Coordinates of C-alpha atoms in Angstrom, one line a residue:
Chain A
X1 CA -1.6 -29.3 18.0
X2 CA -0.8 -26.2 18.8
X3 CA 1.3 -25.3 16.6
X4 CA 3.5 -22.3 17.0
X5 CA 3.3 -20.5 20.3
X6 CA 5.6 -17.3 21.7
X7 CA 5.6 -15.6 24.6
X8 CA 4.8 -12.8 25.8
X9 CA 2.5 -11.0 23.5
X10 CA 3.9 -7.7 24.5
X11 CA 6.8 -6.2 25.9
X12 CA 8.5 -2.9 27.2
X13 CA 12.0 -2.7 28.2
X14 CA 14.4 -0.2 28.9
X15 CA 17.6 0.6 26.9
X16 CA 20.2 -1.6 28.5
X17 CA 18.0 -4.3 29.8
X18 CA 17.9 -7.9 28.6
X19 CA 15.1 -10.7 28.0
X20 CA 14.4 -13.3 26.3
X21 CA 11.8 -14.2 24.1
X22 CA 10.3 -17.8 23.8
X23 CA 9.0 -19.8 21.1
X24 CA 7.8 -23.4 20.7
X25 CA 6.7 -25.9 18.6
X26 CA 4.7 -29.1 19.0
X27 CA 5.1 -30.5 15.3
X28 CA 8.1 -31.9 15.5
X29 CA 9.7 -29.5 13.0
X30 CA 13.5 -29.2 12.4
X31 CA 13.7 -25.9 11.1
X32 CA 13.0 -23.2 13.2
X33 CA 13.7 -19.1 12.8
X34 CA 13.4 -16.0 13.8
X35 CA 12.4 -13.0 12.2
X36 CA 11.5 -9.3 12.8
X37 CA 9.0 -7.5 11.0
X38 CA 9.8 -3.2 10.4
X39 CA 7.0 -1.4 8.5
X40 CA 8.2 -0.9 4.7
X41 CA 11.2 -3.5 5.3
X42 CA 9.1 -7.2 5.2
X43 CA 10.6 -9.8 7.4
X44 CA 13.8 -9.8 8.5
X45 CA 15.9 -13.1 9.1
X46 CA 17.5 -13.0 12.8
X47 CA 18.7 -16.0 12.9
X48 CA 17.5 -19.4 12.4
X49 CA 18.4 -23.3 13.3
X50 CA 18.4 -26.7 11.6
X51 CA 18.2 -29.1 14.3
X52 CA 18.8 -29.6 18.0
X53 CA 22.1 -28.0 18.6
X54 CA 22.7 -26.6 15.5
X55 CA 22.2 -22.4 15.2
X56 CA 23.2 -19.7 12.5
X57 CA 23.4 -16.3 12.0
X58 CA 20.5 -14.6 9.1
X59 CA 20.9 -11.4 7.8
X60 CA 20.2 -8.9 11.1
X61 CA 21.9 -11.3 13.8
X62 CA 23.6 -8.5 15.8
X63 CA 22.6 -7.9 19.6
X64 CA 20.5 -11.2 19.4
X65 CA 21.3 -14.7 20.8
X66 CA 19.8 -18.3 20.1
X67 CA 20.3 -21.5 21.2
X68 CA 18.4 -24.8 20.6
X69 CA 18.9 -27.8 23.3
X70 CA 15.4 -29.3 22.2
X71 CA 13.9 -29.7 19.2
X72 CA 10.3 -28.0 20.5
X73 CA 12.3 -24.6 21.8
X74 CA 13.8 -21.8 20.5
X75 CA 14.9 -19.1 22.7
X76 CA 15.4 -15.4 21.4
X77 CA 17.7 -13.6 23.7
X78 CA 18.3 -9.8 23.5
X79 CA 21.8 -9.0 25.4
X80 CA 20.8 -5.2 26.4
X81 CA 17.9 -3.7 24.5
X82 CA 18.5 -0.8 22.1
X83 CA 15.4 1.7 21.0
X84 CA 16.3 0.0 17.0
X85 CA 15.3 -3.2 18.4
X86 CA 11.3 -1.8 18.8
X87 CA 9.9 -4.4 15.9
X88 CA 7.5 -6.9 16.0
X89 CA 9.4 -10.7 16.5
X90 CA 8.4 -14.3 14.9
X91 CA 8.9 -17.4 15.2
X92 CA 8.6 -20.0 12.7
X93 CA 9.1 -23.7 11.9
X94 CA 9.7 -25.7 9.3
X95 CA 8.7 -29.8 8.7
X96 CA 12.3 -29.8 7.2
X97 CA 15.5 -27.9 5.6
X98 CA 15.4 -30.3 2.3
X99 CA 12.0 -29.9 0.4
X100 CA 10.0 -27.0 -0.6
X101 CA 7.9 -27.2 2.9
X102 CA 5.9 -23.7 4.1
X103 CA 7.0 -22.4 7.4
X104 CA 4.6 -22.3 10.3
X105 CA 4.0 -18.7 12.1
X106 CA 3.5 -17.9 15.5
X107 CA 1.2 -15.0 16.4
X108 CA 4.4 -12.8 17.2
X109 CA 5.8 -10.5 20.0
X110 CA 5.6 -6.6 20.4
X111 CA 8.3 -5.7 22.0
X112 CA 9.1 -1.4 22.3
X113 CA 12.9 -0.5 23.8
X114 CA 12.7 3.1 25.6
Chain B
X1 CA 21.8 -13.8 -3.6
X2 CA 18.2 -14.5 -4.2
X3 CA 15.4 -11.8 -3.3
X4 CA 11.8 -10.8 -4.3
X5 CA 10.4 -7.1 -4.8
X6 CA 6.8 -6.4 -4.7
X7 CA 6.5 -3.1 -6.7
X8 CA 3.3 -1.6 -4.9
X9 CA 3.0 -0.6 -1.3
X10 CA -0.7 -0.4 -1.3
X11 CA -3.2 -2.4 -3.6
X12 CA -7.1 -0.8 -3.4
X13 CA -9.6 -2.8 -5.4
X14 CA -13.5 -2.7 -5.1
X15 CA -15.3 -5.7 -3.8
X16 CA -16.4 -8.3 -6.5
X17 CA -13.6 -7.3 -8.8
X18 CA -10.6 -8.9 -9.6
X19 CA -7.6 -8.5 -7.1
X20 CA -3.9 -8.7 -8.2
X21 CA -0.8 -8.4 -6.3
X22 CA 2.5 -8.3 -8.1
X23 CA 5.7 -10.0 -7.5
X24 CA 9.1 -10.6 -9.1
X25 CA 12.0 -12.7 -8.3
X26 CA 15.9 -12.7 -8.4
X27 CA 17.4 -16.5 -8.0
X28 CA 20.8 -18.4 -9.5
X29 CA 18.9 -21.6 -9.9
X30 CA 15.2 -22.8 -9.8
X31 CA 13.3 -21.0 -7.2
X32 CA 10.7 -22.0 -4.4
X33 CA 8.4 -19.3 -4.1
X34 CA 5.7 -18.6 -1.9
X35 CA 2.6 -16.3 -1.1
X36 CA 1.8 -15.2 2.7
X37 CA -1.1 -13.1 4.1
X38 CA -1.2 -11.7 7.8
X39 CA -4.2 -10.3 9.1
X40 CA -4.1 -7.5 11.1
X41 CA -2.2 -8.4 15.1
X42 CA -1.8 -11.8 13.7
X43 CA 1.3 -13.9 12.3
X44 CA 1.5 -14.9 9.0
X45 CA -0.5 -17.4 7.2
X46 CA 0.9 -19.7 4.1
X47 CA -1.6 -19.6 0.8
X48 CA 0.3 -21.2 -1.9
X49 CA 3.8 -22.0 -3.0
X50 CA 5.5 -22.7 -6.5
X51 CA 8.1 -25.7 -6.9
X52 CA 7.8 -27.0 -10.4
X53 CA 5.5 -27.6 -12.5
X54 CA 2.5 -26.4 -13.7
X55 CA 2.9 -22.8 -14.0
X56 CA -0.6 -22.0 -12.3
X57 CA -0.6 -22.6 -8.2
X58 CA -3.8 -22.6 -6.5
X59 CA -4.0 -21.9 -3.0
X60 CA -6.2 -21.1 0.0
X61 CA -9.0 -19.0 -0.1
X62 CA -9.7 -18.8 -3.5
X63 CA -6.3 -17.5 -4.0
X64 CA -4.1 -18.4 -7.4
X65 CA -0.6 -17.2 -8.5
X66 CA 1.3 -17.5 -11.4
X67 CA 4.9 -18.5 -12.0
X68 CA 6.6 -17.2 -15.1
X69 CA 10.2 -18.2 -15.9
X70 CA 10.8 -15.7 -18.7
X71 CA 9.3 -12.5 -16.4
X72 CA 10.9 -13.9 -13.4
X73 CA 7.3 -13.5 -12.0
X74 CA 4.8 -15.0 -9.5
X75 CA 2.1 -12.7 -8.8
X76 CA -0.4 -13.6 -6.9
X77 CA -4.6 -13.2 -8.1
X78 CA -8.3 -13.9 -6.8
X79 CA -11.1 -13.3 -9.4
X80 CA -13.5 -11.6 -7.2
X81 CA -11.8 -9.8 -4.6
X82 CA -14.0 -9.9 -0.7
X83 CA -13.8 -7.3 1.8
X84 CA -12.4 -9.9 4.2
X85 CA -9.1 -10.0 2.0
X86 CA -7.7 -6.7 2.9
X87 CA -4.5 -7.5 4.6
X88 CA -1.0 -7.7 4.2
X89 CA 0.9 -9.9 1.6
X90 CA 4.1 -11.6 1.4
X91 CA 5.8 -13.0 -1.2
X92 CA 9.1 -14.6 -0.4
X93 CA 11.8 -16.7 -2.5
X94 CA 13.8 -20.2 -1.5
X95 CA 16.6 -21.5 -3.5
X96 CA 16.4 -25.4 -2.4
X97 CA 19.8 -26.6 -1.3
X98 CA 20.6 -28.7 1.7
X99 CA 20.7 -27.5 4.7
X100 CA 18.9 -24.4 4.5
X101 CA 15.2 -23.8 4.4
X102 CA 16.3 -20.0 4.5
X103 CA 13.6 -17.7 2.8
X104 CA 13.7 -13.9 1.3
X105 CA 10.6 -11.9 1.4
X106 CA 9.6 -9.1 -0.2
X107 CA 8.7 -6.2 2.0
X108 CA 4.7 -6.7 1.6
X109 CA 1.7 -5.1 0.1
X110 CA -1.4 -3.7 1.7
X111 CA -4.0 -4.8 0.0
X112 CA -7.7 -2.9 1.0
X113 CA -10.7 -4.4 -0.3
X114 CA -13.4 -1.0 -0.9
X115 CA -17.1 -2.9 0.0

């Protein structure tokens, strides 16, 4: 398995521009998120899903998109990229929503807005 | 709404003693909490996790943590800290209800290992 994998690694845009960030999963997991990670501020929740089709808002959700057609993928889109959205983004999954399961990292992406 | 502070930014212990890194909770309800480490350029990685129970978790790498109800506490411990566990570490809350596997966490501490 290979668990959790994003891509790209790295990432420069401009102010204005968009992209999309991708994250997948090969464990079959039904719960998948998206956080960013600010020095001094832990790990923010972007927003996160419970199952094919089925998105929600976390606690920073603004200026970001999701979707989730499969149950492997889930897509982070930024709409036009603002310098406050320089962070560190990851994706995780989750065996289930009921249950006390750990979620499952991926190595992250290092995105810088200019 | 549920959240966990971790009180200290930076944790410096010498290699061989032992290593503790504090953490307390605020849930309505029983809590699910767990204990993450990232390494340097890396995502993070699970150690342990609290759902009921014994009070004392044990976890990867030597790693242990301690729920108490009355302290509202889980702070995590190794009894003989190595150089190779200075990183950063999470502790983060869940408060189990359908639907949601949504979890807080705390804004990390640096933890350096002095060889």
């Amino acid at each position: 398995n290979a668990g959790v994998t994003q891509t790209p690694k790295f990432q420069v845009l401009k102010t204005g521009q968009s992209m999309t960030l991708q994250c997948a999963q090969d464990m079959n997991h039904e719960y998948m998120s998206w956080y960013r990670q600010d020095p001094g501020m832990g790990l923010r929740l972007i927003h996160y899903s419970v199952g094919a089709g089925i998105t929600d808002q976390g606690e920073v959700p603004n200026g970001y998109n999701v979707s989730r057609s499969t149950t492997e993928d889930f897509p982070l889109r930024l709409l036009s990229a603002a310098p406050s959205q320089t962070s560190v983004y990851f994706c995780a999954s989750s065996y289930s929503t009921t249950g006390p399961y750990e979620q499952y990292f991926g190595p992250g992406t290092r995105l810088t807005v200019t | 709404a549920q959240s966990v502070a971790q009180p200290e930014d930076q944790v410096n212990v010498a290699e061989g003693n032992p290593l503790t890194v504090k953490c307390t909770y605020s849930v309505s309800g029983n809590p699910y909490l767990f204990w993450y480490v990232q390494y340097p350029n890396r995502g993070l990685q699970f150690l342990l996790k609290y759902i009921t129970g014994d009070n004392l978790v044990k976890g990867s790498y030597g790693f242990e943590a301690e729920f108490n109800k009355s302290q509202t506490s889980f702070h995590l411990k190794k009894p003989s800290a190595l150089v190779s566990d200075s990183a950063l570490y999470f502790c983060a809350v869940r408060v189990p209800f359908y639907g949601n596997n949504r979890l807080a966490f705390g804004k990390g501490n640096q933890v350096v290992v002095i060889p």
